[in-house]
Amino acid sequence: MKIKKHKALSPSLFFFLLLVPTSTFSFMYYPLTGAKVIGSDGYLAIPVAFLFTIPLLLIATYFSYRYPGLTIIEYTPLVLGKFLGMVCNLLYLAVYFMLTVILLRDAIGLAYSFLLNRTPFFFINILMVGAALYLSYYGISSTARLASFLLPAIVFLGLMIFLSYQNWQVINVLPLCKQPLYTYIRGGALSLYVFYPLGLLFQAAAFTKRRKKIFSLSLLVLALVSGFYFLNFLGITGVFTAEGLTRYLWPNLEFVRTISFPFALFDDVGLILLVAWGVLAYSSTTILFFFLAHGLSQLTLKPGNAQSVASYQRILVVLGLITVATIQSIPNLDFLRARLNLFQIISGLILFGLSFLLLLTSLTRRYFARGKNNE
Amino acid sequence: MPPHTLQEKLSALLHSPWDLVRRPFTIERLQFELIYLKGLVKEERLDEAIIRPLQHFLTTTGPDSAQELLSIAHVFSSAFITSTETRTIESPEEAANLLLEGWALLLPLDSQFLTAVYLPGWTRRKPQEPTGEKSLRGPREGFTEDLLDNVTLIRRWIKDPNLRVEEKTIGKRTRTKVVLVFLADLASPTLVTEVNKRLDAIEIDAVLESGYLEELITDDRLTVFPLIQATERSDKVTAALLEGRVAILVDKSPSALVVPVTINELYQSPEDYYLGYWLGSLLRLIRLTGNNLAILLPGLYVALVQVNPELLPTRLMINIAGLRANVPFPLILEVAFIAFALEIFFESSIRLPQPVASVGGVVTGIVLGYASLQAGIVSSPTLVVMIVATISLYSGPNYSMSIAWRILKYFLLLGAALFGVFGLNLFAVLILAHTATLQSFGVSYLAPWAPLQPPALADGPLRKPLWLKKRRFSTYRPLDKKRQGNTRGEDSPALRKEGDEDKET
């Protein structure tokens, strides 16, 4: 029973493979968008985004049935043709590369600001990326296993959020539904980036043992994360008010810092959140790195080439170097936050545009193929 | 001149070692030679097991010459029915091998065959409680150095014809007997095949202990974590067999190997199931807490006091700083000094005679600790942290696991000293990431956490009540999952009804 690099994932591993990056990616700052666009009802952006994300899951599930065992990188050229397929795949991978960079930049930024402000930023950058590459190198099973093992960390995050309700005031979330409907839709659409890691389903579906569970499991992930974020957003707004929370770079960290523990060992309770989120961010990075490298390896090699399975490990090294350089090129987090909206819109267009394009083309081609057969 | 007869060939092979006994004798005009190695054979049984049955056989069958005896060779070995095992052998090489394993050879002179009788006579240790795996409740029977005794210990637990004991010989020179023990209707055939395959692939001159095999058949030879469970407790091995796992017993080794194993398994003790589920759960939680304290406490202390003091409450920080004011070394050196000193004490106490060790422990612990505090070499908070961490390290029931954490503790200390809380966190996650890459005979090392198996997880940090363990956990992929039927407890509705009826009458 030698370890196979890419053996099929059990439903539980598949579930955690999606849950951990989705619940971690924008956890630290996601309330900023909703609060800025909608105001005190910002938390309603989450259920709207939840509804908007469901078609993405449906499309990914459809393709997992249409092309069983193939990832988006493999079936896009089959649906859209070689050239357009290659362009779309590159754009898809670019979205996830940026997601990785943003997640890592936040994690490194937090470590640098709160714990290691005398250590060179570059050094922390290399440490984090190197550590993530180590696990990604061992393949999808190992990364998924770590994600599954981190269930207590997710539960812990939930507990921290629950405890942060200590200073919650209902007045801060009132009045309810004062904005026009359009504002909620816009807020929801702009908050869609919270669930972008779920787009990994287009790749991850190829690794599952049970295709029948793909949709239910991904929907469960979406529902759990939505519920968690909804309660979290409601809590932050109740403690800081919508205007108040937009003043912070990491609203959730400040939210947790409002907890007062008697006889706590640490002066700053936020540290505990940093540790729990940091571990989850690490696990999410390993997953993102794996899918990026695997996608790139499939992109560079001919379909069906047996070598493509192993060659992702070489690509990982190059990917690591590019990631370090990209993170290094971001001057500060304000710079990133200022461009967050732009990233959200462009990547949303790519991700959702690509999935709808794939679906429409596939359905059209099937329709015409059926017509030809009838003739 | 090359040797012709079996006797000559055997003499040429053996080269007359010092402990070889050759006893020629004559019965009924026929000449025989009894050959054995002194010490390996039970000499006081030779007469009863070989000589007397031989006399009786020759008197009743009456062969006059070696040629006649050869004609009835096929029934000759049946004469020694009082012995545990007999074999008729024609090859001198095979005869020499058996001789080295404790068989006595009965050689009719000028014949081409001999009879080997198994009469093991070496000193055997009685089963005792293993010193490294003591428990307050439960059997005190640990494995010994005798393979047969160890198999017997298991057989006394499991009286099931499906219990398979398969023998192998490994080691070119030591020809060590190794047996695979498993329940044929429980253990996954893939697992049994894989264990066989790995054992068969071993080419080595000597196997002196089961540790040799452990190192050779493990899934990852570079990891510090034990991927095979080594235990001296027969009840532990029995429990493992009943879960569908495979045990490997090695002659001359009191440690049995059990595969596959998960990290969760290594924190469990058979005692958890003997003491009831409340106490069992408490013990498991204490073990886990102890383990986490042992690994993280020194690193966390260094990270918080040396690198990130701003994270500690101000009063606590001032207290620690005040107590450390007279220590002339950086904290990491102070911690390293105490850690190394404790390592040396522990290692020495294993070799020291028992009475000296206990007195020495008290003397070094109290006198040396007090003296180093007075001398300002170490501070009292550091000493407290290090002693708590070191003692906690051995709260787990598995020594190999404790050793692994003992090594990794320094890795975490390094991370904490270099990068504070961030480093401690990162290095701890790296260890976790490493464990996520590990497998033991096809089973994830992190199971039942990863992949998540809720029924098995219920018997993880807490002990699941026996009456709820109706099915075997899928972790080890057992063939038969059913463990028990509807065991009725006193609170079962049927019995309650009966009880109520009794009260009424």
Coordinates of C-alpha atoms in Angstrom, one line a residue, chain A residues 1-4 7 10 12-13 16 107 111 114-116 118-119 123-124 127-128 130-132 134-135 138 141-146 148-152 264-268 271 274-276 278-279 282-283, chain B residues 190-191 194 197-198 219 263 300 304 306-308 310-314 316 418-423 425-427 429-430 432-439 441-446 449-453 457 477:
Chain A
M1 CA 0.0 0.0 0.0
K2 CA 2.5 2.6 -1.2
I3 CA 1.4 6.2 -0.9
K4 CA 0.0 7.3 -4.2
K7 CA -5.3 8.9 -4.9
S10 CA -13.0 10.3 0.6
S12 CA -14.9 13.9 4.3
L13 CA -11.5 14.9 3.0
F16 CA -12.5 19.8 4.3
A107 CA -1.1 36.2 7.0
A111 CA 2.6 38.1 11.7
F114 CA 1.7 41.9 15.7
L115 CA 4.5 39.4 16.4
L116 CA 7.7 40.0 14.5
R118 CA 11.8 43.6 13.9
T119 CA 12.3 40.6 11.6
F123 CA 12.3 36.5 5.7
I124 CA 8.8 35.9 7.0
L127 CA 9.4 31.1 5.7
M128 CA 5.6 31.0 5.1
G130 CA 8.5 27.5 2.0
A131 CA 6.5 25.9 4.7
A132 CA 3.4 25.8 2.5
Y134 CA 6.6 21.5 1.9
L135 CA 3.1 20.1 2.4
Y138 CA 3.2 15.6 -0.9
S141 CA -4.3 13.6 0.2
S142 CA -1.8 15.1 2.6
T143 CA -3.1 18.7 2.2
A144 CA -6.6 17.4 2.6
R145 CA -5.7 15.4 5.7
L146 CA -4.1 18.5 7.4
S148 CA -9.4 17.8 8.1
F149 CA -7.2 17.7 11.2
L150 CA -7.8 21.4 11.7
L151 CA -11.5 21.0 12.5
P152 CA -10.8 22.0 16.1
A264 CA -6.1 35.2 30.9
L265 CA -2.5 34.1 30.3
F266 CA -2.3 36.5 27.4
D267 CA -2.8 40.3 27.5
D268 CA -4.1 40.3 24.0
L271 CA -3.3 36.5 19.7
L274 CA -4.1 34.9 15.1
V275 CA -2.8 31.5 16.0
A276 CA -6.0 29.6 15.0
G278 CA -2.8 31.4 11.0
V279 CA -2.9 27.6 11.1
Y282 CA -1.3 27.8 6.2
S283 CA -3.5 24.9 5.4
Chain B
T190 CA -4.6 -6.6 1.6
L191 CA -3.0 -5.7 4.9
E194 CA 1.4 -6.2 2.5
K197 CA 5.5 -8.7 1.3
R198 CA 7.5 -6.3 3.4
D219 CA 6.3 3.3 5.7
I263 CA -1.4 8.6 16.3
L300 CA 5.7 29.0 24.6
L304 CA 6.5 34.8 25.4
Q306 CA 12.1 36.2 25.3
V307 CA 10.6 37.3 22.0
N308 CA 7.0 38.5 22.6
E310 CA 4.2 42.3 25.2
L311 CA 1.7 39.5 25.0
L312 CA 1.9 38.5 28.6
P313 CA -0.1 40.3 31.3
T314 CA 2.1 43.1 32.7
L316 CA 3.2 38.3 35.3
L418 CA 14.1 32.5 16.7
F419 CA 10.6 33.8 15.8
G420 CA 8.6 33.9 19.0
V421 CA 4.9 32.9 19.0
F422 CA 4.9 33.0 15.2
G423 CA 7.8 30.6 15.0
N425 CA 3.1 28.2 15.6
L426 CA 4.8 27.8 12.2
F427 CA 7.1 25.0 13.4
V429 CA 2.1 23.4 12.0
L430 CA 5.1 22.0 10.1
L432 CA 1.4 18.6 11.9
A433 CA 1.9 18.9 8.1
H434 CA 4.6 16.2 8.4
T435 CA 2.2 13.9 10.2
A436 CA -0.4 14.5 7.5
T437 CA 2.0 13.0 5.0
L438 CA 2.4 9.8 7.0
Q439 CA 0.7 6.5 6.5
F441 CA 0.4 0.3 6.1
G442 CA -2.1 2.3 4.0
V443 CA -3.9 3.9 6.9
S444 CA -3.7 7.6 7.5
Y445 CA -1.6 8.4 10.6
L446 CA -4.0 11.1 11.6
W449 CA -9.3 13.0 12.5
A450 CA -8.2 12.9 9.0
P451 CA -10.0 11.5 7.2
L452 CA -12.7 12.3 9.6
Q453 CA -14.4 9.2 11.0
L457 CA -13.4 9.9 16.8
R477 CA -10.8 -1.8 7.4

